PDB file of C-alpha atoms in Angstrom:
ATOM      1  CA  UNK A 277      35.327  -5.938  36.343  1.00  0.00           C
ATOM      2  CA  UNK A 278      34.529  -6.743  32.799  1.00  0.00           C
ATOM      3  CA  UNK A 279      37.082  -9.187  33.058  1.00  0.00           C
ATOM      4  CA  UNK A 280      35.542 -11.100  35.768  1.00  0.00           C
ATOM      5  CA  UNK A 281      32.310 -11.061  34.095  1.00  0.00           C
ATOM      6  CA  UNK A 282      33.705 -12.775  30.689  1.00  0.00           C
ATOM      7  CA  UNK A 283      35.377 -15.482  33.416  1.00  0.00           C
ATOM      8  CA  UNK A 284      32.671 -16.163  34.655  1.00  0.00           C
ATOM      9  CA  UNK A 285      30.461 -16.489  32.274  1.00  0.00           C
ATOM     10  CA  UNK A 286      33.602 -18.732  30.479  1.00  0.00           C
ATOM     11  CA  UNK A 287      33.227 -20.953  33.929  1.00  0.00           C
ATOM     12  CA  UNK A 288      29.334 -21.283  33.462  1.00  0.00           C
ATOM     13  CA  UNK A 289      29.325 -22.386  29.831  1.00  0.00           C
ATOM     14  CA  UNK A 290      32.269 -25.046  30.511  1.00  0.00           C
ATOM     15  CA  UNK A 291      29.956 -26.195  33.123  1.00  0.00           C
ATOM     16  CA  UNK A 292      26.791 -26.293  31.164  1.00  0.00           C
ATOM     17  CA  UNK A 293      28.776 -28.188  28.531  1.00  0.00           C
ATOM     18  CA  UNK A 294      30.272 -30.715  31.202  1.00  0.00           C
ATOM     19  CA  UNK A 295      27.050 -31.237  32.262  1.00  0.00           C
ATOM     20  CA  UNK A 296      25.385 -31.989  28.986  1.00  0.00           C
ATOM     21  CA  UNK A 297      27.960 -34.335  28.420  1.00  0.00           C
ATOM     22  CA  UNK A 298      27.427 -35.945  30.980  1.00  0.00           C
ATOM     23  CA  UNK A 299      23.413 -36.244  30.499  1.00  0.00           C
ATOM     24  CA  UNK A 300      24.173 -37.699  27.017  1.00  0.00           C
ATOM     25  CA  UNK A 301      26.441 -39.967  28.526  1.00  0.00           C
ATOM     26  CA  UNK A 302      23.828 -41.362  31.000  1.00  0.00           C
ATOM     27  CA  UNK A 303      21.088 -41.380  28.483  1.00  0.00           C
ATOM     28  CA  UNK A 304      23.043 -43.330  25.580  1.00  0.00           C
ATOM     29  CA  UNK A 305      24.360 -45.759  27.594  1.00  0.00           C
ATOM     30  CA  UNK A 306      23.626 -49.423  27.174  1.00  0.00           C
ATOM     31  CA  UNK A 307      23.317 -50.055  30.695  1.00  0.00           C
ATOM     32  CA  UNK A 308      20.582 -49.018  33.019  1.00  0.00           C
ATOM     33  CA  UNK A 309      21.193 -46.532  35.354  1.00  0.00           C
ATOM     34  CA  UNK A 310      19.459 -44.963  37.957  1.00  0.00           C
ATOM     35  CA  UNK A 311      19.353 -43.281  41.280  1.00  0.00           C
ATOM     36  CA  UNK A 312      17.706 -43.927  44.610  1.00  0.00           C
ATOM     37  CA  UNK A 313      17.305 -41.295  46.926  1.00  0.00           C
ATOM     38  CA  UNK A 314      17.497 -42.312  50.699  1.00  0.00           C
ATOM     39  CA  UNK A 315      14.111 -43.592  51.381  1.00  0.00           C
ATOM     40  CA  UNK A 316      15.325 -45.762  47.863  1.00  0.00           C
ATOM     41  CA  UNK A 317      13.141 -44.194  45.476  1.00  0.00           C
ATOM     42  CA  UNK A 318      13.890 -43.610  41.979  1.00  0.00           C
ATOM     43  CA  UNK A 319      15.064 -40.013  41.190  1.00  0.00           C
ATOM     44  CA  UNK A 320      16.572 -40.803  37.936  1.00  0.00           C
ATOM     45  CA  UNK A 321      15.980 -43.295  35.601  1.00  0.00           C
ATOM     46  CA  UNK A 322      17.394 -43.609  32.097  1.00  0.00           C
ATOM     47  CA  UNK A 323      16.404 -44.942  28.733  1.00  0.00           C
ATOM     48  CA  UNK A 324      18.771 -48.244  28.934  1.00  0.00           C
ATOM     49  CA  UNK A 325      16.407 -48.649  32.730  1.00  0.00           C
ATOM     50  CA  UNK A 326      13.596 -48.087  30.619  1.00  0.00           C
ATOM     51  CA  UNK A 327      14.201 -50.747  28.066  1.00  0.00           C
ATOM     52  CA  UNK A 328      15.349 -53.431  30.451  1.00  0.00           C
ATOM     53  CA  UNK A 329      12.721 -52.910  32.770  1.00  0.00           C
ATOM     54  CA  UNK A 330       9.668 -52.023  30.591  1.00  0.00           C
ATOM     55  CA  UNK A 331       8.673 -49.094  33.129  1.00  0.00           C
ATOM     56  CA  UNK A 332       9.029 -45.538  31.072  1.00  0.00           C
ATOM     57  CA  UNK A 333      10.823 -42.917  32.600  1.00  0.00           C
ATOM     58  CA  UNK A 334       7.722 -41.346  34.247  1.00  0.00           C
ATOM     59  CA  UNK A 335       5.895 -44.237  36.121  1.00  0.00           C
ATOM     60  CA  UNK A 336       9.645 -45.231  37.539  1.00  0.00           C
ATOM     61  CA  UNK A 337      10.034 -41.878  38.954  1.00  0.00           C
ATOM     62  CA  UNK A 338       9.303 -42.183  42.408  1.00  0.00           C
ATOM     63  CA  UNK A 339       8.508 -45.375  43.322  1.00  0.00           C
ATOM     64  CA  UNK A 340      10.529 -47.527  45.778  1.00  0.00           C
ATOM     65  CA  UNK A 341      12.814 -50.194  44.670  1.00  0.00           C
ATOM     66  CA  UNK A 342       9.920 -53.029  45.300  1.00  0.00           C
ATOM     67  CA  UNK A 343       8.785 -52.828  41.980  1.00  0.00           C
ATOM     68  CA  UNK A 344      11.309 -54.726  39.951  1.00  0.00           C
ATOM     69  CA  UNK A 345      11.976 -56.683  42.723  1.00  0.00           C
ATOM     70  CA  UNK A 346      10.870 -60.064  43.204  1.00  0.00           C
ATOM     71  CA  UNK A 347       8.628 -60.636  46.324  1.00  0.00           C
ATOM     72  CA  UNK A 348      11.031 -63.345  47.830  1.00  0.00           C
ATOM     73  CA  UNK A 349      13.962 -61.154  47.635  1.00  0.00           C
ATOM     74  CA  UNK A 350      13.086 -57.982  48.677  1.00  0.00           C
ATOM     75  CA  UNK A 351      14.034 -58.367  52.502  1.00  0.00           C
ATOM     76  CA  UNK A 352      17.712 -59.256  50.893  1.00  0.00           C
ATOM     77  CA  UNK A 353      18.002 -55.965  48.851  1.00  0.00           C
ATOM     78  CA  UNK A 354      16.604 -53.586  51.284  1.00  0.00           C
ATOM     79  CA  UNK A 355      19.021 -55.266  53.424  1.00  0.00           C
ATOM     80  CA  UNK A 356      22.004 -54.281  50.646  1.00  0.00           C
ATOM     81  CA  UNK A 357      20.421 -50.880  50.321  1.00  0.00           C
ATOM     82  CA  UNK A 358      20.438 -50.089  53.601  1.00  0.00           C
ATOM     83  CA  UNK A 359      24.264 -51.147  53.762  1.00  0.00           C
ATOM     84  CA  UNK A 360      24.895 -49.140  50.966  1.00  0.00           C
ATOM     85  CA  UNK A 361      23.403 -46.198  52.718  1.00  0.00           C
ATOM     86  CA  UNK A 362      25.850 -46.524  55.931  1.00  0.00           C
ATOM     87  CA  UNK A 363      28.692 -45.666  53.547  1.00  0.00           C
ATOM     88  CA  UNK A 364      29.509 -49.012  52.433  1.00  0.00           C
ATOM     89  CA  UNK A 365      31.049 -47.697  48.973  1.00  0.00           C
ATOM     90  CA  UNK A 366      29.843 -50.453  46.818  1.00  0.00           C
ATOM     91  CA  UNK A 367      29.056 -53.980  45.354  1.00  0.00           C
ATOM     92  CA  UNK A 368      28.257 -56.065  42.300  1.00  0.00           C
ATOM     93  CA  UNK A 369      25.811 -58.984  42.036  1.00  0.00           C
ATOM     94  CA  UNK A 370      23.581 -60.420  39.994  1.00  0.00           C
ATOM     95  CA  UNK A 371      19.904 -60.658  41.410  1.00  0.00           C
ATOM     96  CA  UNK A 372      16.391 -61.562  39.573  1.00  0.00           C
ATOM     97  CA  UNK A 373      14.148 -59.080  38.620  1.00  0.00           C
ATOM     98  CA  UNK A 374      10.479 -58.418  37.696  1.00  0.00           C
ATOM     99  CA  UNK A 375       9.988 -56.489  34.439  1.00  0.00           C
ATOM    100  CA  UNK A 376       6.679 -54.762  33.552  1.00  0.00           C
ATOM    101  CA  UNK A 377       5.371 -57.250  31.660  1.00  0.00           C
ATOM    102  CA  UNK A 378       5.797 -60.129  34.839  1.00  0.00           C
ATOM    103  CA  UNK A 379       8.782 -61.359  32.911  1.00  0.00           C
ATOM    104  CA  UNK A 380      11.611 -62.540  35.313  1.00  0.00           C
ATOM    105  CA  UNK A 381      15.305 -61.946  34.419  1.00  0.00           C
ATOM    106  CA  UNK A 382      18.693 -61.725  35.423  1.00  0.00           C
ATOM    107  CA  UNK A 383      20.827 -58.488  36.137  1.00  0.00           C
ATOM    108  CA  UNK A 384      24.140 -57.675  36.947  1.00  0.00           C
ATOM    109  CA  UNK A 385      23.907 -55.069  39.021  1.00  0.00           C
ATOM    110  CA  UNK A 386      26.851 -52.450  40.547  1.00  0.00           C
ATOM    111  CA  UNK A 387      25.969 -50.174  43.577  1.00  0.00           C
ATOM    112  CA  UNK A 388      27.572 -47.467  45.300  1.00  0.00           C
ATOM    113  CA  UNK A 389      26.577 -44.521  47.891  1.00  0.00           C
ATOM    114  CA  UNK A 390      26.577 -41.007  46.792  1.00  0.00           C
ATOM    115  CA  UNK A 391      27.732 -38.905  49.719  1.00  0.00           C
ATOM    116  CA  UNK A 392      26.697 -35.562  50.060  1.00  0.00           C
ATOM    117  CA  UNK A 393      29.512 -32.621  51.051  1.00  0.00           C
ATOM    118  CA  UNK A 394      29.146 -33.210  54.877  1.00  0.00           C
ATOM    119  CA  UNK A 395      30.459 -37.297  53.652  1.00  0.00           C
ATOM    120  CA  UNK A 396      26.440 -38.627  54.546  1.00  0.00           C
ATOM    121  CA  UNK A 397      25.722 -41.286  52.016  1.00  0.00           C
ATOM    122  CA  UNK A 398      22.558 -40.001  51.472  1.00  0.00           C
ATOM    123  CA  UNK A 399      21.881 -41.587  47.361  1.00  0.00           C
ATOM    124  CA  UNK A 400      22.353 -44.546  45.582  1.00  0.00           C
ATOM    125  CA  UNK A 401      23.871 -44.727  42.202  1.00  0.00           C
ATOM    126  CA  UNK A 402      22.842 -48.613  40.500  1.00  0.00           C
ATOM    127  CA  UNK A 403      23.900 -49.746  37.419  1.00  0.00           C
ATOM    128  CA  UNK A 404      21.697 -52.700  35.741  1.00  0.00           C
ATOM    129  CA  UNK A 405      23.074 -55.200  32.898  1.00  0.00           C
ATOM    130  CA  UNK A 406      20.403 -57.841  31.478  1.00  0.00           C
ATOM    131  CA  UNK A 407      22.351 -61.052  32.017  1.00  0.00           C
ATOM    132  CA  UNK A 408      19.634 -63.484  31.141  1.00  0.00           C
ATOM    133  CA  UNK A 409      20.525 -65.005  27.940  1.00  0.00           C
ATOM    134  CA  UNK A 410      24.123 -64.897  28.880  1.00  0.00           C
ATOM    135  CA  UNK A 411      23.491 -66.895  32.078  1.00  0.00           C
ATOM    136  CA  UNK A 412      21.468 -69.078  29.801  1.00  0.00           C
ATOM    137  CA  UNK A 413      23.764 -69.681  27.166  1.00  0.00           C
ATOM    138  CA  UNK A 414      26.396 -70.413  30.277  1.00  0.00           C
ATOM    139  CA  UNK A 415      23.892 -73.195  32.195  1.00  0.00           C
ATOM    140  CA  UNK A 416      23.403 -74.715  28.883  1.00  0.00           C
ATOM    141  CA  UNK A 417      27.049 -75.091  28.097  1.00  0.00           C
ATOM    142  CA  UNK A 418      27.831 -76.214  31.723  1.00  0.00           C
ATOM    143  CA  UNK A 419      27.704 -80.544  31.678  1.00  0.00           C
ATOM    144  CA  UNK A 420      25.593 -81.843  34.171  1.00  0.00           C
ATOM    145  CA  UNK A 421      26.117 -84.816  37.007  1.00  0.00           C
ATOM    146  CA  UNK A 422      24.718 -87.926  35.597  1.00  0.00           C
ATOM    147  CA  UNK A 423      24.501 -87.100  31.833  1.00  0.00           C
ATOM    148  CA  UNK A 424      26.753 -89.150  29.300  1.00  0.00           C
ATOM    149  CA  UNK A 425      27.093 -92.853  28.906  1.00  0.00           C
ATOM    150  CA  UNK A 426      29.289 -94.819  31.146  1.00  0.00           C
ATOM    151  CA  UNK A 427      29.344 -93.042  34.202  1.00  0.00           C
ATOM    152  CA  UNK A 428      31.586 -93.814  36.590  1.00  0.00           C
ATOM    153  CA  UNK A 429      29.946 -91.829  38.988  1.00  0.00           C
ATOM    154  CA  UNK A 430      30.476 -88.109  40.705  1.00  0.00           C
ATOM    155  CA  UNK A 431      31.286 -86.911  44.028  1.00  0.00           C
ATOM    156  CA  UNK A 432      30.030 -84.114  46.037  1.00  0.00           C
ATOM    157  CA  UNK A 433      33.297 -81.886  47.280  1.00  0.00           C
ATOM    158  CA  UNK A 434      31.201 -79.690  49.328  1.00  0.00           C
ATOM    159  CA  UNK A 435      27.889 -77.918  49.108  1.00  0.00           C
ATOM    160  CA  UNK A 436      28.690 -76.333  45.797  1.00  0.00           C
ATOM    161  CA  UNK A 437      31.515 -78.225  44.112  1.00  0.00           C
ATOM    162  CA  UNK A 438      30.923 -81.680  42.268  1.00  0.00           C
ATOM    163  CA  UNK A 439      33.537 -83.972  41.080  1.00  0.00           C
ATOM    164  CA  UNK A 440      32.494 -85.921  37.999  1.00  0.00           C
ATOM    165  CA  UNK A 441      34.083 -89.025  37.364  1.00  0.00           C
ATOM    166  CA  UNK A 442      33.299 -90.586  33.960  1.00  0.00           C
ATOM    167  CA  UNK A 443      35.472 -91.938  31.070  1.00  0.00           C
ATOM    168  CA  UNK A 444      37.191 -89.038  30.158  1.00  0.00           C
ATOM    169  CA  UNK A 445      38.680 -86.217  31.822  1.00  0.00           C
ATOM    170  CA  UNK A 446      37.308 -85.174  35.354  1.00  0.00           C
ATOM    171  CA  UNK A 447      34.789 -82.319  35.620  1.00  0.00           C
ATOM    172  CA  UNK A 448      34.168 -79.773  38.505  1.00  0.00           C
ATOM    173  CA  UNK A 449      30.923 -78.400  38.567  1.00  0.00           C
ATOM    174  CA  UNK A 450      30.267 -75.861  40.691  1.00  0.00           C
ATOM    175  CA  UNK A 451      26.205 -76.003  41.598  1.00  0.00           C
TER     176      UNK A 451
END
């Protein structure tokens, strides 16, 4: 008997340590994390959310996904979220997002559905990466149709692909 005890009570400090582990590993992390519950309100929220967002911990605890969502998309995520919650295991985009402060910006985002033990997806797990300067730094870097001196011209491929025919080299540019 007094060797179950000391097993047990092995088990339930291995656990406690697993789980503070994990806890650090979620708060130190440089990217946002949080969880939705079903009805997509945030249950957990950490610092890295906290800093990209501007919302503290406290006043994101809670509310429903709407608030760092733009007005114009939020029929498009609640659309993802509700995919997400019929067991479709995951995605990544980038979408724009409202910040505290107003302040648009850019995230990366990764989503998947937590299922419970009976397999009913029944959370959401996000992970958030402030892309804005990056995507900034890209468009900048990206040539443009009609910029440069002796044109040619440039040729639309299809709805998202030009072909830019100048001087030197050709140029796609996807748009």
């Amino acid at each position: 008997l007094e060797s179950d005890i000391d097993k047990r009570k092995h088990i339930e400090q291995e656990l406690h340590e697993r789980e503070e582990r994990l806890r650090t590993l979620v708060e130190r992390s440089p990217i946002a994390i949080i969880e939705w519950d079903s009805n997509f309100q945030v249950i957990e929220w950490n610092t890295a959310a906290e800093q990209i967002f501007g919302y503290p911990r406290a006043s994101a605890l809670g509310r429903h996904a709407s608030f760092i969502i733009p007005h114009a998309t939020r029929e498009v995520v609640d659309d993802i979220f509700r995919q997400l919650t019929l067991g479709i295991r995951g995605g990544h985009a980038a979408y724009e997002n409202v910040r505290a402060d107003g302040t648009v910006i850019i995230c990366q985002w990764s989503n998947t559905s937590l299922s419970d033990k009976t397999g009913h997806a029944n959370h959401l797990l996000s992970m958030a990466e402030d892309v804005t300067e990056k995507r900034r730094a890209e468009e900048a870097q990206r040539p443009r149709v009609g910029e440069g001196v002796g044109r040619v011209g440039a040729m639309q491929l299809d709805s998202s692909v030009v072909l830019d025919v100048g001087h030197g080299p050709a140029a796609l540019e996807l748009v």
